[in-house]
mmCIF file of C-alpha atoms in Angstrom:
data_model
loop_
_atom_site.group_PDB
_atom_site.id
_atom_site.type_symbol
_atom_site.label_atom_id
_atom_site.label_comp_id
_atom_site.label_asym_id
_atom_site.label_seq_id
_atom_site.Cartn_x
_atom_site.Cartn_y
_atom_site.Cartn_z
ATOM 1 C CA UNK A 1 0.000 0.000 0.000
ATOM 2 C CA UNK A 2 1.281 3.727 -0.837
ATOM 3 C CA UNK A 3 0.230 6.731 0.543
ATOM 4 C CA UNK A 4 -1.962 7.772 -2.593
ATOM 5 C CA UNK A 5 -3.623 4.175 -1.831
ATOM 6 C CA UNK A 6 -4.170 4.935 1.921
ATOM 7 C CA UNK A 7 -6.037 7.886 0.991
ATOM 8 C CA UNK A 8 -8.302 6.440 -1.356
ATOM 9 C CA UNK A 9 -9.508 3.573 1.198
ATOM 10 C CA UNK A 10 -10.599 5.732 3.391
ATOM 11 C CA UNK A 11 -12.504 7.851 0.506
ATOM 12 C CA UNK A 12 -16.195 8.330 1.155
ATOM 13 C CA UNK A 13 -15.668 6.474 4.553
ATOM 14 C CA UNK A 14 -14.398 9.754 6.544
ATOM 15 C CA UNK A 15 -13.553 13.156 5.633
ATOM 16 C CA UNK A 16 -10.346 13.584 3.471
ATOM 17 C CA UNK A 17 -9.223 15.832 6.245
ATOM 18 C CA UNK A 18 -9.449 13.777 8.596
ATOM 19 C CA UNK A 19 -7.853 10.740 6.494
ATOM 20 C CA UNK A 20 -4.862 12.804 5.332
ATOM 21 C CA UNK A 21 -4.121 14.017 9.354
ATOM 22 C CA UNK A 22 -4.585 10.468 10.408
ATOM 23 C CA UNK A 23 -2.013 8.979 7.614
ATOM 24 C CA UNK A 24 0.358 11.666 8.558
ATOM 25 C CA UNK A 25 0.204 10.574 12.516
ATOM 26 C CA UNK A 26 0.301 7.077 11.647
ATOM 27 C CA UNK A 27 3.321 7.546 8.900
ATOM 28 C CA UNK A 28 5.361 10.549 10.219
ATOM 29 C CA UNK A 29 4.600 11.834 6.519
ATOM 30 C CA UNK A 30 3.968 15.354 5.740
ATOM 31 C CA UNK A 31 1.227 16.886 3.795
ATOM 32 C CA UNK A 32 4.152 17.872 1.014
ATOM 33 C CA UNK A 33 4.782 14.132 1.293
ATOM 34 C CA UNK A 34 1.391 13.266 0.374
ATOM 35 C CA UNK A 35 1.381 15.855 -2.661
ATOM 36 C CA UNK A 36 5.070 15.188 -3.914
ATOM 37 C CA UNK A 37 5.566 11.706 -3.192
ATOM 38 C CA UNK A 38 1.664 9.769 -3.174
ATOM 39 C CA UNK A 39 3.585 6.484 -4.291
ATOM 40 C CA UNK A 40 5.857 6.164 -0.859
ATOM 41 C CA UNK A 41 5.032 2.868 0.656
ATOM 42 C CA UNK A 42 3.290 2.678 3.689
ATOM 43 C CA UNK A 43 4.916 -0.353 5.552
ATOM 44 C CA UNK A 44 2.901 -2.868 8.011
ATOM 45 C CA UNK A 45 2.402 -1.024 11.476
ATOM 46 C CA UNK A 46 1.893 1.709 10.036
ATOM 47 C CA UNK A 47 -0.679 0.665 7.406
ATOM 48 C CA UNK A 48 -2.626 -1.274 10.148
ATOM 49 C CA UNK A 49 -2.765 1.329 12.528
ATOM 50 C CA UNK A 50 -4.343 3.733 9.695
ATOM 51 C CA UNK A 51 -7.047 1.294 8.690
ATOM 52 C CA UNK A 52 -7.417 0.916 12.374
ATOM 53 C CA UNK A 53 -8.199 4.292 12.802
ATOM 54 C CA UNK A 54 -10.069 4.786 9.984
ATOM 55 C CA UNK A 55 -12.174 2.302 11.085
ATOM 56 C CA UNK A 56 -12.904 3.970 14.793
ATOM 57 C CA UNK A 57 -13.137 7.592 13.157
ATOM 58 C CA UNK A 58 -16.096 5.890 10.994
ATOM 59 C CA UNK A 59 -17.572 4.174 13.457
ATOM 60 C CA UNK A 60 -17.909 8.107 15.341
ATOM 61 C CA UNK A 61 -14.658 8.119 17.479
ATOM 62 C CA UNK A 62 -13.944 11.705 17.883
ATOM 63 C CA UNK A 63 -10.306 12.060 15.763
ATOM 64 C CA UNK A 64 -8.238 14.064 19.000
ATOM 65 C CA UNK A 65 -8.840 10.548 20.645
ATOM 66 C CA UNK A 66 -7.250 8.978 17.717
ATOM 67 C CA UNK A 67 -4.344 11.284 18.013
ATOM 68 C CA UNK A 68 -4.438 12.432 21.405
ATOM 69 C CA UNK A 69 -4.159 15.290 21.109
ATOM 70 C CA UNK A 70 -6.102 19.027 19.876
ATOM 71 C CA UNK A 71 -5.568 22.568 18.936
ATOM 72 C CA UNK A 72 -7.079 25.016 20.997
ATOM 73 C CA UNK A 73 -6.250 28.967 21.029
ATOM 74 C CA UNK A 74 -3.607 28.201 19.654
ATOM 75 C CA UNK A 75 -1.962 25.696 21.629
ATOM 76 C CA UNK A 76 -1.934 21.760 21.101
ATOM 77 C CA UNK A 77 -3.523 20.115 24.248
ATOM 78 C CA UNK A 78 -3.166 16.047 25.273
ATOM 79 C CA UNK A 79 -6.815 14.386 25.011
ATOM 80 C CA UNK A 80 -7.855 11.183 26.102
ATOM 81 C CA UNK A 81 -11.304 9.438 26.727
ATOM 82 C CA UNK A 82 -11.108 10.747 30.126
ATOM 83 C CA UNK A 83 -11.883 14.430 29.054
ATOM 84 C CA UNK A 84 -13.759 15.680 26.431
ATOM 85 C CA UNK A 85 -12.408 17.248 23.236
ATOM 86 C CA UNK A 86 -12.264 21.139 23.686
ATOM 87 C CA UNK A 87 -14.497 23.254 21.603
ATOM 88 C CA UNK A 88 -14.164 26.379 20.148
ATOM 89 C CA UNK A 89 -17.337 27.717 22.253
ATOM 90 C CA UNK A 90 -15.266 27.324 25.473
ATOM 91 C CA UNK A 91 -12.939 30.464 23.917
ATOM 92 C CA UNK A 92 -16.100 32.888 25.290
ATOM 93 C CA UNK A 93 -15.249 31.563 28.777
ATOM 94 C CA UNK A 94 -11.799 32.354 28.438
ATOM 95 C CA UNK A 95 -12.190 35.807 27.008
ATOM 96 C CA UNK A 96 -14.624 36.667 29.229
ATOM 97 C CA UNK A 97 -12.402 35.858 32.498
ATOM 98 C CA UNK A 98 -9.188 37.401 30.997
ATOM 99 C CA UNK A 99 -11.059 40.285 30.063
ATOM 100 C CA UNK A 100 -11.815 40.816 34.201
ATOM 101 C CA UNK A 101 -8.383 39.192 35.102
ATOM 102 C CA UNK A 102 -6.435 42.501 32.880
ATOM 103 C CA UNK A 103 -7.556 44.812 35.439
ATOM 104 C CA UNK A 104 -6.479 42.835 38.439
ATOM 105 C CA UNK A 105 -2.276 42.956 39.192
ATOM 106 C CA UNK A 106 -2.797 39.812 41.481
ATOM 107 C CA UNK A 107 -5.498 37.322 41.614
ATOM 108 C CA UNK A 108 -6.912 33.827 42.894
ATOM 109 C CA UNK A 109 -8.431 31.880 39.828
ATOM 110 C CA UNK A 110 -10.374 28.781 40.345
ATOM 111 C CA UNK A 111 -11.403 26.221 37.260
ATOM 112 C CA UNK A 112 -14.462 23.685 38.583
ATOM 113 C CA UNK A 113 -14.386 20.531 36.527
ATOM 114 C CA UNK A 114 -11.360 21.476 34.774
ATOM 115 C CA UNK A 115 -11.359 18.335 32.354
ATOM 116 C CA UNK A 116 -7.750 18.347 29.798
ATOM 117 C CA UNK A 117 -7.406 22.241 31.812
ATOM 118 C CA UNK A 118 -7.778 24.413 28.602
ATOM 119 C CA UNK A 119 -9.367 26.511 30.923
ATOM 120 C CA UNK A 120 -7.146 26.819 33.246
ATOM 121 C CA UNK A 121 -3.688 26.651 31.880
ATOM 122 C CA UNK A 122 -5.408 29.523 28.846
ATOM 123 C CA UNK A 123 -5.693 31.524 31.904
ATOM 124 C CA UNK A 124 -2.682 30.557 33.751
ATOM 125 C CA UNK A 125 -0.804 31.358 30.765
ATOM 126 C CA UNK A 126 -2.307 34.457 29.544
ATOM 127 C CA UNK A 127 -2.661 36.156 32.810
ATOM 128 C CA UNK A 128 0.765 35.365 34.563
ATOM 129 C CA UNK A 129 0.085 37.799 37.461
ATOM 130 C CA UNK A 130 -2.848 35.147 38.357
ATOM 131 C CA UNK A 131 -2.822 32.276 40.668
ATOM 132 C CA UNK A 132 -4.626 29.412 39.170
ATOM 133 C CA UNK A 133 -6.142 26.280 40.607
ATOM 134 C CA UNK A 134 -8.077 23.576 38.906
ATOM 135 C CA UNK A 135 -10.547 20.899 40.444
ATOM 136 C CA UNK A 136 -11.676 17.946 38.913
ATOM 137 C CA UNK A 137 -13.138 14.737 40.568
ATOM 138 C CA UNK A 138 -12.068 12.801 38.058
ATOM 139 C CA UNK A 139 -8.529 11.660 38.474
ATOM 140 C CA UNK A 140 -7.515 10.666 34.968
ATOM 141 C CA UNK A 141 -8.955 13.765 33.767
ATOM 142 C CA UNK A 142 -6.481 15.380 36.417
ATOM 143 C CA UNK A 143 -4.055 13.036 34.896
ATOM 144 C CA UNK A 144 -4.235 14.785 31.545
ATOM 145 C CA UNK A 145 -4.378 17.818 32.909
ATOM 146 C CA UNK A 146 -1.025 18.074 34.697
ATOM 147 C CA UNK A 147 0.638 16.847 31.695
ATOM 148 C CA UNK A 148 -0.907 19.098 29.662
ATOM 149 C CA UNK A 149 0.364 21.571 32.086
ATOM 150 C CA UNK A 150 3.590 20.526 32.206
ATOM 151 C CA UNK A 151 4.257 20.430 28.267
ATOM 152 C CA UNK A 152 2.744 24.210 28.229
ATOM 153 C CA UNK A 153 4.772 25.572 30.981
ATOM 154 C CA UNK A 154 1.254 26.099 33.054
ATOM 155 C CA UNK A 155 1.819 27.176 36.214
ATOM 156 C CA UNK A 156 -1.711 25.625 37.820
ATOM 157 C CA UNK A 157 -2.717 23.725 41.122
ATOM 158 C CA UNK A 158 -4.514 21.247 41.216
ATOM 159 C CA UNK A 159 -6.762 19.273 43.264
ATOM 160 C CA UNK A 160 -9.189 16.037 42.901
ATOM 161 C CA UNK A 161 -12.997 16.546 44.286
ATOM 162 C CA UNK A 162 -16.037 17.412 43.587
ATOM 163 C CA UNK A 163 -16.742 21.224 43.142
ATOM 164 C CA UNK A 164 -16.190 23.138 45.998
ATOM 165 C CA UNK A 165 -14.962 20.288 48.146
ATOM 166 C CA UNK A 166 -11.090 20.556 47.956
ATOM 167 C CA UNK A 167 -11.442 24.166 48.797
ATOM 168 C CA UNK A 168 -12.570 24.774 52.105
ATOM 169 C CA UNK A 169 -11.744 27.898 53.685
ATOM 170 C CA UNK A 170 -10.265 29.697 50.329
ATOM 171 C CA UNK A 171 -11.232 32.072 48.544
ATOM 172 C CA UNK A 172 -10.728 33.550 45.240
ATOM 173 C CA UNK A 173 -10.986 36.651 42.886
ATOM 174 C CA UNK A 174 -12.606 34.402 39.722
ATOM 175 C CA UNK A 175 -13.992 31.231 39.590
ATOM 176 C CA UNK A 176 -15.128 29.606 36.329
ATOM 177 C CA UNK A 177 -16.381 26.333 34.839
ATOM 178 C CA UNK A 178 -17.700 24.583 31.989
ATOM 179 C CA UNK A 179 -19.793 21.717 34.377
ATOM 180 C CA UNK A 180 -21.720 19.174 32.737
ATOM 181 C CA UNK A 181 -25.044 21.124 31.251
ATOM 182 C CA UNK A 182 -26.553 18.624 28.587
ATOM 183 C CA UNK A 183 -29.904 17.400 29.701
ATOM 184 C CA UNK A 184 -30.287 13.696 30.271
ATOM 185 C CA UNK A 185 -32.008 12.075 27.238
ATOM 186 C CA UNK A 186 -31.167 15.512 25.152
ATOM 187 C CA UNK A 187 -30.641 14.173 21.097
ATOM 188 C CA UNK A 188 -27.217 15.933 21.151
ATOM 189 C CA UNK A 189 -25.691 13.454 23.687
ATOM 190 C CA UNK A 190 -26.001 10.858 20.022
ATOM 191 C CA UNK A 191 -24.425 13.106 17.942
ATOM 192 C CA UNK A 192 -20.784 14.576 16.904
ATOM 193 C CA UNK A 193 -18.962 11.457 18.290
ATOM 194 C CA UNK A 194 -20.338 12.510 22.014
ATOM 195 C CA UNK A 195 -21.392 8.907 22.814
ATOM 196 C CA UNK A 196 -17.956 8.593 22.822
ATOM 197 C CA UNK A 197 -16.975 11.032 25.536
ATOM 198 C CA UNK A 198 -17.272 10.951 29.146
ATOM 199 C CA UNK A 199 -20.825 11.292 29.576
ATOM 200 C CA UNK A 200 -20.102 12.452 33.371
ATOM 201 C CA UNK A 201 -18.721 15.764 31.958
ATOM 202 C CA UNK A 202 -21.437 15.941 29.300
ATOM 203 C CA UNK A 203 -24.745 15.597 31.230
ATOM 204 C CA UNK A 204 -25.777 15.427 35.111
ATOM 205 C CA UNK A 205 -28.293 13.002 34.474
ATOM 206 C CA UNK A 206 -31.153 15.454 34.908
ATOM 207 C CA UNK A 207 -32.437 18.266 33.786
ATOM 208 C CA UNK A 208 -28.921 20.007 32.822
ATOM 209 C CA UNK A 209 -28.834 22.347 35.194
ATOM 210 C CA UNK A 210 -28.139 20.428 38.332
ATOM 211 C CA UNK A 211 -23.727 21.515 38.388
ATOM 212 C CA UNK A 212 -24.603 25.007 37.706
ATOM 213 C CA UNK A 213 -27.119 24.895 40.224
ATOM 214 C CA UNK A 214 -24.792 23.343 42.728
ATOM 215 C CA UNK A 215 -21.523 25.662 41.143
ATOM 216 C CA UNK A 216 -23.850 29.045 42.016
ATOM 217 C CA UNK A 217 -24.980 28.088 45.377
ATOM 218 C CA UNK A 218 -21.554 27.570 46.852
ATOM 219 C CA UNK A 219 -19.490 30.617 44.772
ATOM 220 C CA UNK A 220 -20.480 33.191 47.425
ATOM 221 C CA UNK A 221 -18.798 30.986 50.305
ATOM 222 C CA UNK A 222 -15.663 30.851 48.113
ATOM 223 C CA UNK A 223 -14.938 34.305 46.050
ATOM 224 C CA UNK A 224 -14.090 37.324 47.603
ATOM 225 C CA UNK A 225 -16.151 40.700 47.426
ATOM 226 C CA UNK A 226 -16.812 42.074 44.176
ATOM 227 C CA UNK A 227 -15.555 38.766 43.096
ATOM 228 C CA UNK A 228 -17.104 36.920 39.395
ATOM 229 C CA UNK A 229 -18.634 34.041 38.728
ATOM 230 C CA UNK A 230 -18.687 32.973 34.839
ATOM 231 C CA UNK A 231 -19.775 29.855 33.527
ATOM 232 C CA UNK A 232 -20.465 27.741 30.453
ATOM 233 C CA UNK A 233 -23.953 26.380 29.848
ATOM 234 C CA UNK A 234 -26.662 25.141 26.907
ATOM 235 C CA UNK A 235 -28.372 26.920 24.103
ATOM 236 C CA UNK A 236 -31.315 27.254 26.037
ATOM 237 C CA UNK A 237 -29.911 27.887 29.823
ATOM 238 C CA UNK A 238 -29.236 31.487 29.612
ATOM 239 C CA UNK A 239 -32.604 32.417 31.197
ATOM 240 C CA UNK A 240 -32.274 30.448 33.801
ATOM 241 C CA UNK A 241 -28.401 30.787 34.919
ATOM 242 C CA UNK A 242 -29.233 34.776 35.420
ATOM 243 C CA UNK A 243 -32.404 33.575 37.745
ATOM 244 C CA UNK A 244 -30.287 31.469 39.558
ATOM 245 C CA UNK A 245 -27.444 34.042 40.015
ATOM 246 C CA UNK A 246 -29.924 36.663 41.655
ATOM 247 C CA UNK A 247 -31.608 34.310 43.593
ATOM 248 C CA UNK A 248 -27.922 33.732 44.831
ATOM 249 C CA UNK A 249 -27.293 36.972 45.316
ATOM 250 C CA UNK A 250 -25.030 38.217 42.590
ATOM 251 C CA UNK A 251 -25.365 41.497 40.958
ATOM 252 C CA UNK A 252 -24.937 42.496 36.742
ATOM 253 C CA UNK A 253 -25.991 38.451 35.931
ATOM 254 C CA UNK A 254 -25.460 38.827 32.498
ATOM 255 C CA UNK A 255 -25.436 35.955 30.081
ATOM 256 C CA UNK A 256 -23.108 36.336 26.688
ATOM 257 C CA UNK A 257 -23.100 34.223 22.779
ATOM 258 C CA UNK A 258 -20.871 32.469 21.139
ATOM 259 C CA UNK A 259 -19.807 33.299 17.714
ATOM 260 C CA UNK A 260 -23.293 31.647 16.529
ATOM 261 C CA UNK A 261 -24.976 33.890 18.353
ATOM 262 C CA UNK A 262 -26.260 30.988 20.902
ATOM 263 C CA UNK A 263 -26.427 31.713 24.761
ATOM 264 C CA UNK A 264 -23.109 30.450 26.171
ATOM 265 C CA UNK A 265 -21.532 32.222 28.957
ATOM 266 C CA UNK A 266 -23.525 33.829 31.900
ATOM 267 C CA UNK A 267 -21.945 35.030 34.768
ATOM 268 C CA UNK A 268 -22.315 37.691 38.214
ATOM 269 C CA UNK A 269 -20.200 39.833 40.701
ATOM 270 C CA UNK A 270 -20.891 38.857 44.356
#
């Protein structure tokens, strides 16, 4: 089999994108390779690990699982079943904490549910004059986490638990989170290789709102005055993530799009 070969097995079975980037892992080839060169053999592991791939990536496997590994703002992040693959979405979290963390010369960041820790080591990295912390109660998502950390230069702390629960007694200046928000039994959870992600950092089992409910009613205990809360939820969630801030207490609840002009981000000062 030759790399012009490889490609055309996998034609009409998965994207050619996603064929050509999964050759090129497999091989070590480049894309100039593929263009210049389409009759280079492709030798046994190799070839077998392609198909193999090819295979999972039709069957719905998301492809950063195949490589382990994902771009996000700019920076290539270790994936692995135990988190889920970052999404561009997630960048309105970010911007919307560094944009509070800029007029701050020191602060105390917390991430809740901090998954592969693009949220955290983004921040960690972009705001240097922050001190970040990241909680996740899953340890193999912690796993991934620190060595994402540690290949990025991150400087982040981090602690396994659920929510709040590794951080009694502190306080901080920020905390956000993207918690699990998709409803049980919501038609999403089948799509866009999701049955293949950890379905504890996709859905609570209820009605979606259950983390943020549980991430709002314990903020006030942990952030200090005129402290923020911002957080990641559904399409349809906006509504009821400002209700639940001023029930909590919080003042300017605000909720903000993504780029597709879908609620995304709300958030509140305590």
């Amino acid at each position: 089999m030759t790399l012009g070969e490889a490609l055309a097995l996998a034609r009409g079975r998965i994207a050619r994108l996603d064929a050509r980037l999964l050759l090129e892992y497999a091989t070590g080839c480049t894309h100039a390779d593929l263009l210049a060169r389409p009759e280079t053999p492709v030798f046994g592991p190799a070839g077998a690990q392609y198909l193999e791939w090819v295979a999972r990536r039709e069957a719905g496997e998301p492809l950063a699982y195949l490589t382990g590994e994902a771009e996000f703002r700019g920076r290539v992040f270790q994936v692995s079943p135990d988190v889920l693959v970052p999404r561009p979405e997630t960048e309105v979290l970010i911007d919307l904490a560094v944009d509070r963390l800029k007029a701050m010369k020191t602060a105390r960041v917390v991430d809740l549910g901090t998954g592969s820790g693009v949220v955290a080591l983004s921040l960690a990295l972009e705001c240097p004059q922050a001190d970040v912390f990241a909680v996740d109660l899953s340890p193999g998502a912690i796993s991934v986490a620190r060595n994402n950390a540690g290949r990025l230069g991150a400087r982040v702390e981090f602690r396994t638990g659920s929510w709040y629960a590794p951080l009694a007694g502190e306080r901080f200046d920020l905390i956000v989170s993207n918690p699990p928000y998709v409803a049980a039994g919501d038609p999403h959870l089948a799509l866009d290789g999701l049955p293949h992600e950890p379905q504890m950092a996709l859905t609570d089992g209820g009605d979606g709102l259950d983390c943020i409910r549980a991430i709002v009613a314990g903020a006030a205990a942990h952030l200090q005055p005129g402290g923020w809360l911002l957080f990641e939820h559904g399409y349809d969630q906006g509504e009821a993530s400002r209700n639940l801030l001023a029930a909590a207490g919080f003042k300017e609840a605000f909720t903000t799009p993504d780029l597709a002009g879908t609620d995304r981000v709300s958030g509140g000062k305590i």
